[in-house]
Short mmCIF file of C-alpha atoms in Angstrom, two decimals:
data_model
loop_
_atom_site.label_atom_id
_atom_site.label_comp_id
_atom_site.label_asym_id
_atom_site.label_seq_id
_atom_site.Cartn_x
_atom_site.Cartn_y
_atom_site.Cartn_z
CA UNK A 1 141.45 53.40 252.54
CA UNK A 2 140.07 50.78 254.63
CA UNK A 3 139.35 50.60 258.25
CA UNK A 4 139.55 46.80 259.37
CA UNK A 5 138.40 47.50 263.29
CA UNK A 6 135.00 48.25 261.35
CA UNK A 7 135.18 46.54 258.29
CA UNK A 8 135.08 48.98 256.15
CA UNK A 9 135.94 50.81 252.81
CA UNK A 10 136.54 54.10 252.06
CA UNK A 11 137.21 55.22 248.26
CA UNK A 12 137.37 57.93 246.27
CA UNK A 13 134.62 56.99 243.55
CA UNK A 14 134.60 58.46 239.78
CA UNK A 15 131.18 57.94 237.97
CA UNK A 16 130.68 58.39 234.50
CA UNK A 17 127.09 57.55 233.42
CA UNK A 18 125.87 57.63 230.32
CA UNK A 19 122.29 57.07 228.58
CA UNK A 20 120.21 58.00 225.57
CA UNK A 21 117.49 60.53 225.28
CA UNK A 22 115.35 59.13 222.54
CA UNK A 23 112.91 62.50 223.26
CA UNK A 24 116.08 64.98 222.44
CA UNK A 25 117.63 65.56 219.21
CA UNK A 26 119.05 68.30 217.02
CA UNK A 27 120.83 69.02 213.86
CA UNK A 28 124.36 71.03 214.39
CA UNK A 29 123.75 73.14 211.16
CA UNK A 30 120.27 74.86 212.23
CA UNK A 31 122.34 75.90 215.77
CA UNK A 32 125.59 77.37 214.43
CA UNK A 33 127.50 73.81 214.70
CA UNK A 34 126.57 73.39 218.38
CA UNK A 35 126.60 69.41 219.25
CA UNK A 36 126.35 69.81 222.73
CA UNK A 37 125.22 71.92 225.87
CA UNK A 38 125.10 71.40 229.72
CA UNK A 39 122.27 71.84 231.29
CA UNK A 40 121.03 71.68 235.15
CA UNK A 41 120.91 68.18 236.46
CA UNK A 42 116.79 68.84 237.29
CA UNK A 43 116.21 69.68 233.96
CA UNK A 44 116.12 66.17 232.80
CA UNK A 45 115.72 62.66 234.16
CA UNK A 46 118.88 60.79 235.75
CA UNK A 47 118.87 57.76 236.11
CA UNK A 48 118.86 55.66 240.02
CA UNK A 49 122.05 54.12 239.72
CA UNK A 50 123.32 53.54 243.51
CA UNK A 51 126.21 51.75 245.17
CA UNK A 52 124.91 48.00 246.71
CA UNK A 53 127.85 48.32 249.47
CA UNK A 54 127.24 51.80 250.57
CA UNK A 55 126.97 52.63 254.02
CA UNK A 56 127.26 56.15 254.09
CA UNK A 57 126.71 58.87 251.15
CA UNK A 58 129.66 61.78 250.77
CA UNK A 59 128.22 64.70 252.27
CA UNK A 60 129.48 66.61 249.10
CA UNK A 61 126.50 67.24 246.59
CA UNK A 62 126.46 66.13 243.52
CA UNK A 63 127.20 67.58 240.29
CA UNK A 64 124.68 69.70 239.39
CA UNK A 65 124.96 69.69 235.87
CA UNK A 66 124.91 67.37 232.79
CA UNK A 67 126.06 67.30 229.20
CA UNK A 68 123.55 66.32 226.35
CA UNK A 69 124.59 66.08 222.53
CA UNK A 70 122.92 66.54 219.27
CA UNK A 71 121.92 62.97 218.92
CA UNK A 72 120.54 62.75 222.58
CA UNK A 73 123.56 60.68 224.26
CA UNK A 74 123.59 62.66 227.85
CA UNK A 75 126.23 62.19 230.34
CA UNK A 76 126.76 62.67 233.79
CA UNK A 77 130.08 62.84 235.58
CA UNK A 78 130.16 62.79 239.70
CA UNK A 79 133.02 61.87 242.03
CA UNK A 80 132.25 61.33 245.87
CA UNK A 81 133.72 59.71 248.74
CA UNK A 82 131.82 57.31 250.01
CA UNK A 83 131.79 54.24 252.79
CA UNK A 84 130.77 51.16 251.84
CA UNK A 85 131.13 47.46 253.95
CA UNK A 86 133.96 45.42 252.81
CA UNK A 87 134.54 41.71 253.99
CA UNK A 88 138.09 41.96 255.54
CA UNK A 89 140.40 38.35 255.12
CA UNK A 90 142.95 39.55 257.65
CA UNK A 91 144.25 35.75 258.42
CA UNK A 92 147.90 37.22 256.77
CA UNK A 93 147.65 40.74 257.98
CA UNK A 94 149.83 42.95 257.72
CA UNK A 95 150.90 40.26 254.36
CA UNK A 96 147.31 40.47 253.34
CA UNK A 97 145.66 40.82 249.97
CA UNK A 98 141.96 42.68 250.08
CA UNK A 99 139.30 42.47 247.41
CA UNK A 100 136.47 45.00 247.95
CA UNK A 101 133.45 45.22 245.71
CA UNK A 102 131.36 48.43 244.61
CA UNK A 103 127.76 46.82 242.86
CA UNK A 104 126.07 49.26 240.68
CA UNK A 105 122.34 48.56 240.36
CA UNK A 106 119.02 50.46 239.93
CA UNK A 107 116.86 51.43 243.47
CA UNK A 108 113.62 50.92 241.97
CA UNK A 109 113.67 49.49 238.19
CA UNK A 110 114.24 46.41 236.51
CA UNK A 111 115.76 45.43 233.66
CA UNK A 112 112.76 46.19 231.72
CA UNK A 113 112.82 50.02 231.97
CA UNK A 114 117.50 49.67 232.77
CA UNK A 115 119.75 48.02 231.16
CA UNK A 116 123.61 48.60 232.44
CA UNK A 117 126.55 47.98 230.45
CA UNK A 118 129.89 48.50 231.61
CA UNK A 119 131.92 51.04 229.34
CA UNK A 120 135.27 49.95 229.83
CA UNK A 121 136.42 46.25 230.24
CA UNK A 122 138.78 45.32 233.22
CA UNK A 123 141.92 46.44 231.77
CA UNK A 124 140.90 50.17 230.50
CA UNK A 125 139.56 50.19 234.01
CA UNK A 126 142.37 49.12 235.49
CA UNK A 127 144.69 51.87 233.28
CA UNK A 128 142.73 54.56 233.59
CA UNK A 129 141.97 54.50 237.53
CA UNK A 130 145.74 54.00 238.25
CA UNK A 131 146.15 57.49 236.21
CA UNK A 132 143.35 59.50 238.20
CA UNK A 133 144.30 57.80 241.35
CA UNK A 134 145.80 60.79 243.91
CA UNK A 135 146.46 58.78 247.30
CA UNK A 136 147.02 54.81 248.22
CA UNK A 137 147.43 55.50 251.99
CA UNK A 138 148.47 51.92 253.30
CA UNK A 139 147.41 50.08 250.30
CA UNK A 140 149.11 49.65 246.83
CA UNK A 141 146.49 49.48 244.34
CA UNK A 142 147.00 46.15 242.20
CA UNK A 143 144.00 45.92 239.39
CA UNK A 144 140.00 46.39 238.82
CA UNK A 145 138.04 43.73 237.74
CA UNK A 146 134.70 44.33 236.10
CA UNK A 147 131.89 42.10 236.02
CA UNK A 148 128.59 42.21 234.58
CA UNK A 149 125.41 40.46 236.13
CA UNK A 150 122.90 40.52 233.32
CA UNK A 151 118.84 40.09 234.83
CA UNK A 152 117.94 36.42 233.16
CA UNK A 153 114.78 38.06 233.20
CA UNK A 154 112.44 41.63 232.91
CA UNK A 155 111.95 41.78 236.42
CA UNK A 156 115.35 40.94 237.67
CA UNK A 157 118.11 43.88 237.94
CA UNK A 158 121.25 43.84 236.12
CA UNK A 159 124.06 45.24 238.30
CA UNK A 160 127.99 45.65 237.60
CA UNK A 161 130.31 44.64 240.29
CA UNK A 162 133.59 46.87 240.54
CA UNK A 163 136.10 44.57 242.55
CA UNK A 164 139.12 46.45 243.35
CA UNK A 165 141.93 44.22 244.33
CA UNK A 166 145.06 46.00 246.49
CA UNK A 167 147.77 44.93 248.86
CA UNK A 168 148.64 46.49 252.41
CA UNK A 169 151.73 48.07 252.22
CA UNK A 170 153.51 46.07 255.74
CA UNK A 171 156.62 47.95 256.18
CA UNK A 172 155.11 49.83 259.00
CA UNK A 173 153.96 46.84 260.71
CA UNK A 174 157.18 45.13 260.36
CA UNK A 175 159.29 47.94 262.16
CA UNK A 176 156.80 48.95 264.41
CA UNK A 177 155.22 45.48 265.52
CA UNK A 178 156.74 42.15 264.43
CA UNK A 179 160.13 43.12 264.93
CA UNK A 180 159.97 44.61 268.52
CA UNK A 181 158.78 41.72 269.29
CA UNK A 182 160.95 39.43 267.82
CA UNK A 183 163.51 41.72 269.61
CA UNK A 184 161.78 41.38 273.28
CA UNK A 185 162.31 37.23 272.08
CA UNK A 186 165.89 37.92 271.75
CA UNK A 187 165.90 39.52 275.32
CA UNK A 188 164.02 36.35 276.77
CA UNK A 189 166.83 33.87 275.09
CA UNK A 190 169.73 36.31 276.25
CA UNK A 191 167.84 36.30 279.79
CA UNK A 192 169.23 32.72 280.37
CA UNK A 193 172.59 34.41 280.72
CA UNK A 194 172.05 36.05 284.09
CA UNK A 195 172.66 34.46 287.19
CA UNK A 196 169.70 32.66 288.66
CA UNK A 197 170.98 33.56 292.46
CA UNK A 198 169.38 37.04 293.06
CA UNK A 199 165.88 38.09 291.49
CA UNK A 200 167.12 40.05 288.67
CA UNK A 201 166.40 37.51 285.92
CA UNK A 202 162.95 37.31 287.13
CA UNK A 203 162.27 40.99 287.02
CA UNK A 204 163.89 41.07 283.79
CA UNK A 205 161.31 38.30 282.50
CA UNK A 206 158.49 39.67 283.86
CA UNK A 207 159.36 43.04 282.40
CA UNK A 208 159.76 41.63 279.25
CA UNK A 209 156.62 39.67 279.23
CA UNK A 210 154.39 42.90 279.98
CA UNK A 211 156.43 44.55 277.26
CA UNK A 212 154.92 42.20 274.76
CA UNK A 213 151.37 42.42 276.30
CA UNK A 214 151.29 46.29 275.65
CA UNK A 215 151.72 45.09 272.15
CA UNK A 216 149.04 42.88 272.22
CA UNK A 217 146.40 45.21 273.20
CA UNK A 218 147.84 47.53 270.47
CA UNK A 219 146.86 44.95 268.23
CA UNK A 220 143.41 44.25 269.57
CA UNK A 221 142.61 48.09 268.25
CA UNK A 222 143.40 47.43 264.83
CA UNK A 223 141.97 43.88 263.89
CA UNK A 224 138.37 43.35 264.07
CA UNK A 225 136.62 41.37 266.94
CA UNK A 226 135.26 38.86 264.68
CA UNK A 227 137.46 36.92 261.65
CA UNK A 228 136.84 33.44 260.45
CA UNK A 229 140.05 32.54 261.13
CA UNK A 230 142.55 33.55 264.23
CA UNK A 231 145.28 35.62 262.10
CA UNK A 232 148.64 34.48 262.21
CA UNK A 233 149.65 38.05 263.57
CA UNK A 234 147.71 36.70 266.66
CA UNK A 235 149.07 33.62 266.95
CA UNK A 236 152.46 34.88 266.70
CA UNK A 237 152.06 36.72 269.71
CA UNK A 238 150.41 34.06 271.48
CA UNK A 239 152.65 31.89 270.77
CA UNK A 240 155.66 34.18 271.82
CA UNK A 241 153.75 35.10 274.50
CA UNK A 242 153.04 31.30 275.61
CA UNK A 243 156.77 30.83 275.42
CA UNK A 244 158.03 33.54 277.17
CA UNK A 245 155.59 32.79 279.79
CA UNK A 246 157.05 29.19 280.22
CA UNK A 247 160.40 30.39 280.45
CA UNK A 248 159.10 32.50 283.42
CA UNK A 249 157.65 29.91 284.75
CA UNK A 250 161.13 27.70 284.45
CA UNK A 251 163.20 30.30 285.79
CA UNK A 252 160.63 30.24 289.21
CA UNK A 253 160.91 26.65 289.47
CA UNK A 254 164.98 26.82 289.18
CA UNK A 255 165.21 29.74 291.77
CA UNK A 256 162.82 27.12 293.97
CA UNK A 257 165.76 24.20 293.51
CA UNK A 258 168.79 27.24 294.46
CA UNK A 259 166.96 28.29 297.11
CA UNK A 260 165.78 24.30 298.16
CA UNK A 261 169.58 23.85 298.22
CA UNK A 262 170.14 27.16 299.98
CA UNK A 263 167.93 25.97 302.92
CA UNK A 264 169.52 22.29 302.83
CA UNK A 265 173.40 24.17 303.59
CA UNK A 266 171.95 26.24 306.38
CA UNK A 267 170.41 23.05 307.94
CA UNK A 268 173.87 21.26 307.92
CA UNK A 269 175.76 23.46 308.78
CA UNK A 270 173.24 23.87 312.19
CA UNK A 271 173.16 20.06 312.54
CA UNK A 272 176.84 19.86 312.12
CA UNK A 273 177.15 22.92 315.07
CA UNK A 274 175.26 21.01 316.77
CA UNK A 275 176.72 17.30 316.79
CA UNK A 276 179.79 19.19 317.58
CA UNK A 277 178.32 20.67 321.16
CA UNK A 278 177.16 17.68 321.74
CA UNK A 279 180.32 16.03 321.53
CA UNK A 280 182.10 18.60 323.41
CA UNK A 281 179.59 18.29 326.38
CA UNK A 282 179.76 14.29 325.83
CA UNK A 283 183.80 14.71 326.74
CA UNK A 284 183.19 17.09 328.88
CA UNK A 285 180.57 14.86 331.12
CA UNK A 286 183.06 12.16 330.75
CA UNK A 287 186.07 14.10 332.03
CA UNK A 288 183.57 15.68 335.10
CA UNK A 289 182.84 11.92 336.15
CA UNK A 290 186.30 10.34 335.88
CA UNK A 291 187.69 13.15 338.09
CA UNK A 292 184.93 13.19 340.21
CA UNK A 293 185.41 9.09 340.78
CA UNK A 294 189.20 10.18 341.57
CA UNK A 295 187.99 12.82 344.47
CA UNK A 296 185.71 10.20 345.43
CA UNK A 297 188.34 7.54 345.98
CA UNK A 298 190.49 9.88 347.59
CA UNK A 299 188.30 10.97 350.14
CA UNK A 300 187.56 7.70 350.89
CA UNK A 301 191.28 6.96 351.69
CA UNK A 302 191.46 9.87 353.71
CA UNK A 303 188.88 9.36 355.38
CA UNK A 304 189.83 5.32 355.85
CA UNK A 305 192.98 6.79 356.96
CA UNK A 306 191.46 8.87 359.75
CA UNK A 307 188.93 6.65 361.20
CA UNK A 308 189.67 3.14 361.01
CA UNK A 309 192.83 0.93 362.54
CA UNK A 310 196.17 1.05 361.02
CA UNK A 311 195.67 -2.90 360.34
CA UNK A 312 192.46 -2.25 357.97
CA UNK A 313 194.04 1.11 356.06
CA UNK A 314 195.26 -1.28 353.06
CA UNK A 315 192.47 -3.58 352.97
CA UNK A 316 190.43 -0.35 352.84
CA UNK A 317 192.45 1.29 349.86
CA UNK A 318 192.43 -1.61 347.67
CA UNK A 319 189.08 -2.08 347.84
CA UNK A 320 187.85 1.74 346.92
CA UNK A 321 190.64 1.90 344.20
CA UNK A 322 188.89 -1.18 342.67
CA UNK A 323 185.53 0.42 342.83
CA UNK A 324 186.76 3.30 340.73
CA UNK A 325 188.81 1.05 338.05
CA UNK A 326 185.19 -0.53 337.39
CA UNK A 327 183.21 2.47 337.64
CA UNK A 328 185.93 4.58 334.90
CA UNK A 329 185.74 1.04 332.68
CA UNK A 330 182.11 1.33 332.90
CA UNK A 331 182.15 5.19 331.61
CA UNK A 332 184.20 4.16 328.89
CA UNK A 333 182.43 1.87 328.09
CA UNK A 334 179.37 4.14 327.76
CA UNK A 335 181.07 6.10 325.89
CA UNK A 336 182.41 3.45 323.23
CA UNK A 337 178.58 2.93 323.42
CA UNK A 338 177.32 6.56 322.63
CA UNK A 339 180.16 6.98 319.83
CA UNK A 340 178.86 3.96 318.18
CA UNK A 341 175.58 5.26 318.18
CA UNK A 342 176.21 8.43 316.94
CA UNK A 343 178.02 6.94 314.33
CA UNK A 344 174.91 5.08 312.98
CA UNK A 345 172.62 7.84 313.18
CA UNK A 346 174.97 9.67 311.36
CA UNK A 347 175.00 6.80 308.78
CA UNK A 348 171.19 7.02 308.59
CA UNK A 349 170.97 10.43 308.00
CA UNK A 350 173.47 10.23 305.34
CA UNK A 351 171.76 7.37 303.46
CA UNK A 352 168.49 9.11 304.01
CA UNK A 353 169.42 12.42 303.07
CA UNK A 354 171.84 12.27 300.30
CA UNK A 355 169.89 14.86 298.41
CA UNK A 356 170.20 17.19 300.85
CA UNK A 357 173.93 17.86 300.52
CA UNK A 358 175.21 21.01 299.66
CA UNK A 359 174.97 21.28 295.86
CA UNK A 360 172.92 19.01 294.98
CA UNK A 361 170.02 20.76 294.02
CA UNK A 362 172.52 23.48 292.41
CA UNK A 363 173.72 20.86 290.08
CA UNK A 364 170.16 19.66 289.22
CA UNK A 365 168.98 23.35 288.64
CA UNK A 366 171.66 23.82 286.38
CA UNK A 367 171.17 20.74 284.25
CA UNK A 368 167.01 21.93 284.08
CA UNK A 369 167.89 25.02 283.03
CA UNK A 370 170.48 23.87 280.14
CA UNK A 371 168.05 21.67 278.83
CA UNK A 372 165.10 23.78 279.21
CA UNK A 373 167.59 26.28 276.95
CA UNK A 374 167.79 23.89 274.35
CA UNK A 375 164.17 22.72 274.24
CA UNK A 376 163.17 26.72 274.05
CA UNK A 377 165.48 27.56 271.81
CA UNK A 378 164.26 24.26 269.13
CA UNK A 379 160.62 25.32 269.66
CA UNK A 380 161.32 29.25 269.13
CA UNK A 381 163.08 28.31 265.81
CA UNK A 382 160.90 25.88 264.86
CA UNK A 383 157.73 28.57 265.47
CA UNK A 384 158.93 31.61 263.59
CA UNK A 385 159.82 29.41 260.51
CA UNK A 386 156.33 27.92 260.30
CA UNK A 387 154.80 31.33 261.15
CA UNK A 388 156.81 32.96 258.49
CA UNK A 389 156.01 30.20 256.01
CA UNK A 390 152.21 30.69 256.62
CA UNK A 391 152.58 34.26 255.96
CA UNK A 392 154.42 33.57 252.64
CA UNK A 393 152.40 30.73 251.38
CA UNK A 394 149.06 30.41 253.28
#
């Protein structure tokens, strides 16, 4: 198994060493036919074979005997679980193809006093570890490759590389990652279906987006803080991320236009309440004046009538009747005057603020957010088939 947060490799390790004894010999015949015997691993010297990449030793001890024959060939046999540093490539995880190393060398001699030789050549290797193997956890064991490193001279070390070459098994990553995601995507695009008018759509896309950040931090556990290159798991839920972000951010600026337009109706509708007051206290002004100019020039008669001569009474009431004719023309004309006025400022207001008639910014939140839709969905497509791509070919 392999732990990728740490960088490390865990196997289950089967040695088989094997060396001759040129000080131990026997003939078969002088023992009653015996060609071989174990004896306890102190009893004779082993050699310092250890593992380059080891971190930590199994805790298990060794095997504490060995097996010698009549011709002095002695063999040791030991199986361990050890931990050992393996350089991680995780740019396609969970698609991702390991190769992990396990260096057999001497501790303290050269290749004067050791020689190593590898017993079995990649393939036997290969064959016989797939036969002993008891558990793949995650990984599906593909071959062994063996290499020997022969000292170019006495005091070099010889030492023979193991590389073990398997694939993650990404079913469980699929189902429990990549596609939730790729489903809280769907939920984003389907988002654009609900009505922008109330604040559900933006509670659904914020939901959504911290949906996708729990998932994200899940991931941070698992891949290791340092990688040459960013892995495409990560960018695929950065990029998701980016986008679904953006989206938020479009559906705020759309609910900003509804609500600009919102505002803009309200305001009309109190201008309009109010052009209409003014015109009704405009008439009624102009209805208070003409019959007070009426009163006026009736009084005035009456009182002509009671205080001057009979002879001046008609000379009196032609002139105060004319008085009034020029005063009403004069408050119509004012009022011609006013109506004209209003009717230009009305004009002005029009030309001025044409984008502030009830719609307007409806219409143009509308057309954003259909475009927007087709831009998002282009990009999303677009994304997931290079991502997928990568993860197939890169």
């Amino acid at each position: 198994m392999t732990v990728e947060k740490d960088q490390k490799f865990i196997p289950y390790v089967w040695t088989v060493m094997r060396w001759h004894n040129e000080y131990i010999s026997w003939d078969p015949n002088q023992f009653c036919g015996i060609d071989n015997v174990s004896l306890p691993a102190e009893a004779l010297w082993i050699p310092d074979i250890t593992i380059e990449e080891m971190t930590e030793k199994d805790k298990a001890p060794p095997s504490p005997y060995l097996t010698i024959n009549d011709k002095g060939d002695v063999e040791v046999q030991n199986d361990q679980v050890l931990v050992s540093t393996c350089r991680m490539h995780i740019y396609k995880f969970p698609f991702d193809i390991q190769n992990c190393n396990l260096s057999f060398k001497s501790i303290i001699h050269t290749a004067k006093d050791i020689r190593l030789q590898p017993s079995d050549n990649s393939t036997e290797a290969t064959e016989w570890s797939r036969d002993v193997m008891r558990t793949q956890y995650e990984w599906l064991f593909l071959n062994m490759t063996v290499t020997t490193n022969n000292a170019s001279d006495l005091i070099s070390q010889d030492i023979i590389i193991y590389t073990i070459t398997m694939k993650r098994r990404s079913l469980l990553y699929i189902v429990n990652f990549l596609v939730p995601v790729l489903f809280f995507l769907c939920l984003d695009l389907a988002s654009f279906l609900i009505s922008d008018n109330g604040g559900e759509k933006l509670s659904f896309k914020v939901t959504v987006l911290l949906a996708v950040t729990v998932l994200q931090l899940i991931l941070n556990e698992i891949l290791p803080a340092s990688s040459n290159r960013i892995p495409l798991i990560a960018v695929y839920c950065i990029g998701i991320f980016a986008m679904m972000l953006l989206s938020l951010l479009e559906t705020i600026f759309v609910m900003h236009l509804m609500e600009k337009d919102s505002q803009a109706s309200q305001d009309n509708k109190a201008d309009n309440g109010r052009s209409k007051d003014c015109n009704k206290r405009g008439k009624a002004n102009f209805h208070n004046s003409h019959q007070e100019g009426n009163e006026w020039t009736q009084c005035g008669c009456i009182y002509d009538v009671c205080e001057t001569p009979s002879e001046l009474l008609p000379v009196t009431k032609e002139g105060n009747s004319r008085k009034g004719i020029e005063e009403y023309h004069a408050l119509e004309k004012l009022s011609d005057e006013l109506r004209e006025m209003q009717k230009t400022l009305s004009l002005l207001l029009s030309n001025t603020k044409e984008v502030a008639k009830p719609g307007y910014w409806t219409r143009v939140a509308k057309k954003v957010n259909k475009v927007f839709f087709i831009f998002y969905l282009t990009v999303v497509s677009l994304f997931l088939i290079i991502i997928f791509l990568k993860w197939n070919t890169g």
